[in-house]
mmCIF file of C-alpha atoms in Angstrom:
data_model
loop_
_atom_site.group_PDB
_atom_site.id
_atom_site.type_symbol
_atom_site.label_atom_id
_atom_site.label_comp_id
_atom_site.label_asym_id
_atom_site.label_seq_id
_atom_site.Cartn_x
_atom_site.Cartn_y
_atom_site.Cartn_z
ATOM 1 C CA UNK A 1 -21.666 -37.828 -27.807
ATOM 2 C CA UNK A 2 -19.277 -35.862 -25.309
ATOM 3 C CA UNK A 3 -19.516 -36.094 -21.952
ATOM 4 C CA UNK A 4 -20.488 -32.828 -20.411
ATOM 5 C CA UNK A 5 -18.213 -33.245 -17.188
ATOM 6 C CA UNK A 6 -16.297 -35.570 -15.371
ATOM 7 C CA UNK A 7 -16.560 -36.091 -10.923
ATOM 8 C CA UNK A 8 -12.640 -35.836 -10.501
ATOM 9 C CA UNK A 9 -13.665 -36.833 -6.603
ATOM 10 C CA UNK A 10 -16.969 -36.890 -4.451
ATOM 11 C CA UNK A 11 -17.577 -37.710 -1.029
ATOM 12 C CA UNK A 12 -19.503 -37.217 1.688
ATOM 13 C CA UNK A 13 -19.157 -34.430 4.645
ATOM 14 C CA UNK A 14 -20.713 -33.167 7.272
ATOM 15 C CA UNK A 15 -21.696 -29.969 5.413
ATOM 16 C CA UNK A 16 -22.867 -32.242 2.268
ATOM 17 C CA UNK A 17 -21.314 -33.965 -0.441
ATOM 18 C CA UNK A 18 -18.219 -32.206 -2.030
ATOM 19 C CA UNK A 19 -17.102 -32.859 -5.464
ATOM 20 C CA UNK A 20 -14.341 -32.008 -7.484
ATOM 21 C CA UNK A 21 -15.456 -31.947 -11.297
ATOM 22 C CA UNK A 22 -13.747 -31.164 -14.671
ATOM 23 C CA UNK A 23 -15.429 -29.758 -17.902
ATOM 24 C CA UNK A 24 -15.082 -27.981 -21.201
ATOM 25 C CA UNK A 25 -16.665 -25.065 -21.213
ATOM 26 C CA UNK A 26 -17.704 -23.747 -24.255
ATOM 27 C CA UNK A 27 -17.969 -19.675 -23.467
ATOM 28 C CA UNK A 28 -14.440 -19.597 -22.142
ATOM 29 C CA UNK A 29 -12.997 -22.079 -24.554
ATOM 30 C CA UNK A 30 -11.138 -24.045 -21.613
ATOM 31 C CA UNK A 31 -10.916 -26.633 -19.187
ATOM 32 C CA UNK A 32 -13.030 -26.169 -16.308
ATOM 33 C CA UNK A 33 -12.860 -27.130 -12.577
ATOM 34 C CA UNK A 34 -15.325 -26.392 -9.803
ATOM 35 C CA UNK A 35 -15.837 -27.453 -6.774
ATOM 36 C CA UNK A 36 -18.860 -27.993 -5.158
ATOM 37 C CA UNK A 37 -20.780 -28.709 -1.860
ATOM 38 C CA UNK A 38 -23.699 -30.623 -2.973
ATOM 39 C CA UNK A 39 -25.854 -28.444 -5.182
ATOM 40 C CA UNK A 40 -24.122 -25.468 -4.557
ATOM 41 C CA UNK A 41 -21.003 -24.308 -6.823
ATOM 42 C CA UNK A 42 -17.693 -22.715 -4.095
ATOM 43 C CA UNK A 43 -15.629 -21.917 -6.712
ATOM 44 C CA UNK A 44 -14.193 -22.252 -10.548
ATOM 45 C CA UNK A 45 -10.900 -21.770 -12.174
ATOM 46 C CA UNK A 46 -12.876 -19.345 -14.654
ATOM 47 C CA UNK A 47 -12.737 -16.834 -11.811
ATOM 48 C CA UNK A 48 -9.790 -16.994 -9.505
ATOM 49 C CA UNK A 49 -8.842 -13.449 -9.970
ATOM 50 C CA UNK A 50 -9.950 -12.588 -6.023
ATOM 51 C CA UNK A 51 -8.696 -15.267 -4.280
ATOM 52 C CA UNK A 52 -5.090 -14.155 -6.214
ATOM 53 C CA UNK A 53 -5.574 -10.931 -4.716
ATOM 54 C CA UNK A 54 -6.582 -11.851 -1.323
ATOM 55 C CA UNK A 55 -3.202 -13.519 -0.665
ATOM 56 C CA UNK A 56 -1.362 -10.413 -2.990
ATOM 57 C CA UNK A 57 -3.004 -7.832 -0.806
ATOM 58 C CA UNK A 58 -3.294 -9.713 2.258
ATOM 59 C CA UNK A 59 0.512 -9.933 2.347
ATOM 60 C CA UNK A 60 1.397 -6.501 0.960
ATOM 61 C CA UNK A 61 0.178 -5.075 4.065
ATOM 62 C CA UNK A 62 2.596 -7.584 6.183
ATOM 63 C CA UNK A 63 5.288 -6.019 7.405
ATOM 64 C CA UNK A 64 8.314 -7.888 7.918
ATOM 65 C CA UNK A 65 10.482 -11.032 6.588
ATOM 66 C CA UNK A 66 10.566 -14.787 7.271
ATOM 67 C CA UNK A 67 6.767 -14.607 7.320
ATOM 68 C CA UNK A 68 4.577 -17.283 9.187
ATOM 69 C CA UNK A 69 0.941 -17.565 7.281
ATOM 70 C CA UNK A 70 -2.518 -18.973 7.177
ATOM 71 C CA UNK A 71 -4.370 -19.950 4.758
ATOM 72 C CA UNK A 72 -8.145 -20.692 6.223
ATOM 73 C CA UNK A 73 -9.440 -22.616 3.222
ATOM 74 C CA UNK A 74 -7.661 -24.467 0.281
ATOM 75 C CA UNK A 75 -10.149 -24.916 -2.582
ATOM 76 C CA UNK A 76 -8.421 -25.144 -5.796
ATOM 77 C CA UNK A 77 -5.574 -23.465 -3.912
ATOM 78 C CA UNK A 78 -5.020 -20.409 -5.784
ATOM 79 C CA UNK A 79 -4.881 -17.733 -2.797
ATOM 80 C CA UNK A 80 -2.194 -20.600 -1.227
ATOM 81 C CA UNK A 81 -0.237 -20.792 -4.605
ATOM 82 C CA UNK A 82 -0.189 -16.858 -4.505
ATOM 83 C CA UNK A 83 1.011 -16.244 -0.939
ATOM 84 C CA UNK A 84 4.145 -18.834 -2.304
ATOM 85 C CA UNK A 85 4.984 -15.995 -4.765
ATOM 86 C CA UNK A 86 6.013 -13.336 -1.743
ATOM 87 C CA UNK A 87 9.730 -14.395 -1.124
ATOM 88 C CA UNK A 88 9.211 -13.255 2.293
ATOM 89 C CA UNK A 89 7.058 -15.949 2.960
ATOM 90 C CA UNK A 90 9.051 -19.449 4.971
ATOM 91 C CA UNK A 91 5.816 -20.879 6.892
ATOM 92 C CA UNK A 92 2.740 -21.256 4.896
ATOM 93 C CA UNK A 93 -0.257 -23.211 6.846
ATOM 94 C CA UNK A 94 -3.604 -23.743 5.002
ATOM 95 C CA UNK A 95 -6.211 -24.925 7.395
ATOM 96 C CA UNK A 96 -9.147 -27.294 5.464
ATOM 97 C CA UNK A 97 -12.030 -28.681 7.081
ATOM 98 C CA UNK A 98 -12.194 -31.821 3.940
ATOM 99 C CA UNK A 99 -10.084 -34.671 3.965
ATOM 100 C CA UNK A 100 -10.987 -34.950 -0.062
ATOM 101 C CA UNK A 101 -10.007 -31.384 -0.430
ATOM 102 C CA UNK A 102 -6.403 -31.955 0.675
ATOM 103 C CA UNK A 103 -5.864 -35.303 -1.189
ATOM 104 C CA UNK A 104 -7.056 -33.339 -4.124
ATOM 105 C CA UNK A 105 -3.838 -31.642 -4.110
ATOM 106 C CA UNK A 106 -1.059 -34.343 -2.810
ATOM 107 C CA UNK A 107 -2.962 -36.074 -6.017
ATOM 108 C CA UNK A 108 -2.205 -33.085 -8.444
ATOM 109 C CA UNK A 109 -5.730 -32.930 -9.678
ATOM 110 C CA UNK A 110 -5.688 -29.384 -10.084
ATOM 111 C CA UNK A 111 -3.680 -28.523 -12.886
ATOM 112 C CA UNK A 112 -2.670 -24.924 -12.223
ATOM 113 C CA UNK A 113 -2.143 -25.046 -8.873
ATOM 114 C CA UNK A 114 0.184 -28.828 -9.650
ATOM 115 C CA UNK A 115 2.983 -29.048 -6.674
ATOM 116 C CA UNK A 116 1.563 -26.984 -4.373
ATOM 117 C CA UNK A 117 1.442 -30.021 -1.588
ATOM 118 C CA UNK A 118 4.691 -30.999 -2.297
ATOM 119 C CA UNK A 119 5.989 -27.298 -1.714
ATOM 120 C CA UNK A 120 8.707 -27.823 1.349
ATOM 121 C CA UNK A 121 6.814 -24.223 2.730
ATOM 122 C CA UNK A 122 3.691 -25.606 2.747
ATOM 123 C CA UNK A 123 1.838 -27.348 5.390
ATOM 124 C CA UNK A 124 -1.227 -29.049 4.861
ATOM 125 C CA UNK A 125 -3.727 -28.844 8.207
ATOM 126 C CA UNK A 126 -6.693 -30.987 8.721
ATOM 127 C CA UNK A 127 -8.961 -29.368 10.811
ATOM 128 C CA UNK A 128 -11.856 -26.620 11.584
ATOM 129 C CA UNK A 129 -10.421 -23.510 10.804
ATOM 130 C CA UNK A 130 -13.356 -21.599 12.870
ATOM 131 C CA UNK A 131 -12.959 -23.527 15.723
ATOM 132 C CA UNK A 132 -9.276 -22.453 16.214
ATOM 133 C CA UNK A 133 -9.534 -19.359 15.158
ATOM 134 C CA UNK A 134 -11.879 -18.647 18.249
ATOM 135 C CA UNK A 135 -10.183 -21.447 20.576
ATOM 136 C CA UNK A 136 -7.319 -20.702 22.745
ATOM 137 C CA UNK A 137 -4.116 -21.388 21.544
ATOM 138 C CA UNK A 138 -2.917 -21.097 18.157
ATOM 139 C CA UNK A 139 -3.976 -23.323 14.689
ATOM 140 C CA UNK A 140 -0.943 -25.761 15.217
ATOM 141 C CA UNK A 141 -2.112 -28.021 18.070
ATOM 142 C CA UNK A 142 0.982 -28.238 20.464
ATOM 143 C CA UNK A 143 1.865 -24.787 20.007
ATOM 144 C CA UNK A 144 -0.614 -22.714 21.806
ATOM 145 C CA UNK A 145 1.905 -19.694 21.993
ATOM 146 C CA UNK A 146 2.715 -19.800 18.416
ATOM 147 C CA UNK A 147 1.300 -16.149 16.301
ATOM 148 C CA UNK A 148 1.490 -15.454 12.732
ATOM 149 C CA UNK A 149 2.099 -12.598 10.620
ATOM 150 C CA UNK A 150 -0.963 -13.221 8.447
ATOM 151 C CA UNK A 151 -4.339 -14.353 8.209
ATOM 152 C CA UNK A 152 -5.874 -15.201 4.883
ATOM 153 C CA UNK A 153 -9.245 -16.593 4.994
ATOM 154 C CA UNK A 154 -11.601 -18.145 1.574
ATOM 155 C CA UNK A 155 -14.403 -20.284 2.932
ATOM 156 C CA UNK A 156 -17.893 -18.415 3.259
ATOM 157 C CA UNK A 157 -19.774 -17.009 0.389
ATOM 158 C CA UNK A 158 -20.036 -13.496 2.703
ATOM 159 C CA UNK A 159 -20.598 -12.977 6.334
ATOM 160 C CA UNK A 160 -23.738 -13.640 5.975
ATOM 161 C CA UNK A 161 -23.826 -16.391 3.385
ATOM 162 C CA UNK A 162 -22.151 -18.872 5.035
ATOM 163 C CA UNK A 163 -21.468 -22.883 4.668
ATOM 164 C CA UNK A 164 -22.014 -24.043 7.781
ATOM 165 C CA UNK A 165 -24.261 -22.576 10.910
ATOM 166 C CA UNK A 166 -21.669 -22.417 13.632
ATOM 167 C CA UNK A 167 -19.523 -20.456 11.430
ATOM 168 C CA UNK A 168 -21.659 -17.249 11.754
ATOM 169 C CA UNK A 169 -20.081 -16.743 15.087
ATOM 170 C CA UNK A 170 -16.578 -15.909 13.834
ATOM 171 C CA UNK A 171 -18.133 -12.695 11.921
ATOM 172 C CA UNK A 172 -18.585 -11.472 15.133
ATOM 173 C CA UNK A 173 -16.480 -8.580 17.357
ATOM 174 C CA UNK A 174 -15.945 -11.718 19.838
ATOM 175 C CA UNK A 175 -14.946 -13.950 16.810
ATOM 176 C CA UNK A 176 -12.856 -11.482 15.440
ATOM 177 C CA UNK A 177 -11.076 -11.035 18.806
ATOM 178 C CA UNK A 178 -10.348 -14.357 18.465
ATOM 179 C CA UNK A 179 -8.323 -14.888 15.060
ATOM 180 C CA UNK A 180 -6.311 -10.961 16.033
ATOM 181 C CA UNK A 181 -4.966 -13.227 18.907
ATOM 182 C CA UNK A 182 -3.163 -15.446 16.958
ATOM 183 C CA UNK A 183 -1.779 -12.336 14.878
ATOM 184 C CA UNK A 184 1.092 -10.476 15.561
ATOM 185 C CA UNK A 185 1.558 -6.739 16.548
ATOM 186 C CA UNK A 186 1.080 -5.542 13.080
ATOM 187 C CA UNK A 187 -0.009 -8.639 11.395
ATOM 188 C CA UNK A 188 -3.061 -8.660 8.719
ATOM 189 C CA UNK A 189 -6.320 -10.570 8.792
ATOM 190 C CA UNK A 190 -7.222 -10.601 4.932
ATOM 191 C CA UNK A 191 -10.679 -12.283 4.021
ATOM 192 C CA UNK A 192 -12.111 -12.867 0.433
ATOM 193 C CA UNK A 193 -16.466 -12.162 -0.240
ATOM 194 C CA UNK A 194 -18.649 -12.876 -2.830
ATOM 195 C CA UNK A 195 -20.384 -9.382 -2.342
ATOM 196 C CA UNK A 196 -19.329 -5.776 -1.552
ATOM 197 C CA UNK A 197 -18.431 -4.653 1.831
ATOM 198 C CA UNK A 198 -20.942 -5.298 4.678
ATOM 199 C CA UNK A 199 -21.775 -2.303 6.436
ATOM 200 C CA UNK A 200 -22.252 -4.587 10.005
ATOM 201 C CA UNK A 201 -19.012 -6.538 9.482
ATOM 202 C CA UNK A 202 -17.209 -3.485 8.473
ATOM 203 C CA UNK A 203 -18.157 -1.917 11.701
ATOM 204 C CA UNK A 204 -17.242 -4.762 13.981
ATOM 205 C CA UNK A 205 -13.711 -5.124 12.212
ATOM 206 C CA UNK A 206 -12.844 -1.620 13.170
ATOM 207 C CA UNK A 207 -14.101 -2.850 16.814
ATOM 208 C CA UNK A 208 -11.091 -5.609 16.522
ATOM 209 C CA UNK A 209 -8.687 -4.097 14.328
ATOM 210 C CA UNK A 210 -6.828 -1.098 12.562
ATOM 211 C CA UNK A 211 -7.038 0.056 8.679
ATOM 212 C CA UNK A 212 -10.017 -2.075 7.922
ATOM 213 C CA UNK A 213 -10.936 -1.575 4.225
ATOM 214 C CA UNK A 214 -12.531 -3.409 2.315
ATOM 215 C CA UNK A 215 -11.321 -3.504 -1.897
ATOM 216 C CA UNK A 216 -13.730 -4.585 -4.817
ATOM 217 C CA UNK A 217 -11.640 -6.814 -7.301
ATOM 218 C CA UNK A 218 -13.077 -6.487 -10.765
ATOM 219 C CA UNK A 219 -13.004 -9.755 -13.497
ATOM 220 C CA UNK A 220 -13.575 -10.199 -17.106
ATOM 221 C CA UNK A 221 -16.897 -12.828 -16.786
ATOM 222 C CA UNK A 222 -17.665 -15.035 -20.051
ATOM 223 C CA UNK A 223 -20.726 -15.449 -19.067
ATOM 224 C CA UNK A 224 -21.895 -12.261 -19.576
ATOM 225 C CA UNK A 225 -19.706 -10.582 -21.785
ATOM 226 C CA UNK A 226 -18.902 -7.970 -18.853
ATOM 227 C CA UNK A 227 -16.892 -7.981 -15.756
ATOM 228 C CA UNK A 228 -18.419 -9.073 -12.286
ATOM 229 C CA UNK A 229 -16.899 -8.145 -8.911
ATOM 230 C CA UNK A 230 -15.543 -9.886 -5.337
ATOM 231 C CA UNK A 231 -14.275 -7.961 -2.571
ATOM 232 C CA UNK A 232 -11.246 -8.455 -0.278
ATOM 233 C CA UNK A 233 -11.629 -7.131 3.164
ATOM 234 C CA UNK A 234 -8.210 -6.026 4.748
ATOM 235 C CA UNK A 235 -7.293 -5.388 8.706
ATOM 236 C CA UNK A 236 -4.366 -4.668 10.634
ATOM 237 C CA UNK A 237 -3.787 -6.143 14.028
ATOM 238 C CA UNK A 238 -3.249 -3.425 16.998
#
């Protein structure tokens, strides 16, 4: 009898147990890995086609060369993998809150996103995304003057469907404040959601920043034979 998946990696966090797991799935007629946070599924190379475009449209709306970015979040590392493609880009940080997330990567357990640790561009950041993003300073401890030209954030389900408690302050005008000071004059804060654009967090981006917009990204879904939807939400530092 086949197995019906395989635990890649699981270990324990302060947020729950996260797992790394590979499968065969027999709608898409592939290879399948998820992640998840105990019970709860964060994401699935079936449907990566948002966090592709967070990074595309993220950094289409940086101006500028020799670009310095975040990446808050590094899952199965497709919005990092994407941001490599702009040959703009020399600084690429991605900020992850699990240890086991990270080693997934130096380990090349994710096949399509293979080598992205290893990428000279890329640094690999242990630490609380949230809590820098509203701390003084900047996300590289030592270098509290340091800003960057982007922003590009995949944790949350939504801003109101969040992982963790203390997160909910960040989807705040204060929060917000708070990440647009680490941006530069022009920079973009780019942020991927499970759902359509919040009416509330719409309204306290335009608080913080300029051209806030918010795009639905469209995706073919086995599942059920139709397409299902994300959204990107898109800002430009004053």
């Amino acid at each position: 009898m086949s197995i019906r998946f395989e635990v890649l990696d699981s270990r324990p966090s302060p947020m729950g147990e996260i797992s790394l797991r590979r499968r065969y799935d027999e709608e898409a007629r592939s290879e399948v890995y998820e992640v998840k946070l105990g019970e709860e599924y964060l994401m699935s190379s079936l449907f990566p086609v948002a966090e592709i475009e967070l990074a595309r449209l993220g950094l289409a709306r940086t101006p500028g060369t020799g670009l310095d970015v975040v990446v808050g979040g590094l899952g199965l590392g497709y919005t990092a993998q994407a941001a490599l493609e702009d040959t703009r880009l020399t600084t690429l940080t991605v900020v992850e809150y699990s240890e086991a997330v990270i080693d997934w990567h130096r380990e090349d357990l994710v096949p399509d996103t293979t080598g992205l640790a290893a990428d000279p561009r890329v640094h690999l950041l242990r630490s609380d995304f949230f809590a820098a993003a509203m701390g003084d300073g900047s996300f590289h401890p030592g270098e509290p003057e340091r800003r960057y030209d982007a922003v590009l954030l995949d944790i949350d389900h939504t801003p109101r469907h969040v992982l963790h408690e203390p997160h909910t302050a960040f989807y705040t005008v204060e929060g917000l404040r708070g990440v647009a000071a680490k941006l530069h004059e022009g920079g973009c804060f780019a942020m991927w959601s499970d759902d359509p654009a919040d009416d509330d967090f719409m309204t306290a981006l335009a608080e913080v920043f300029d051209h806030v917009e918010n795009r639905e990204i469209w995706f073919d879904n086995p599942y059920t034979g139709g397409q299902s939807s994300n959204s990107v939400y898109l800002a430009t530092k004053r």
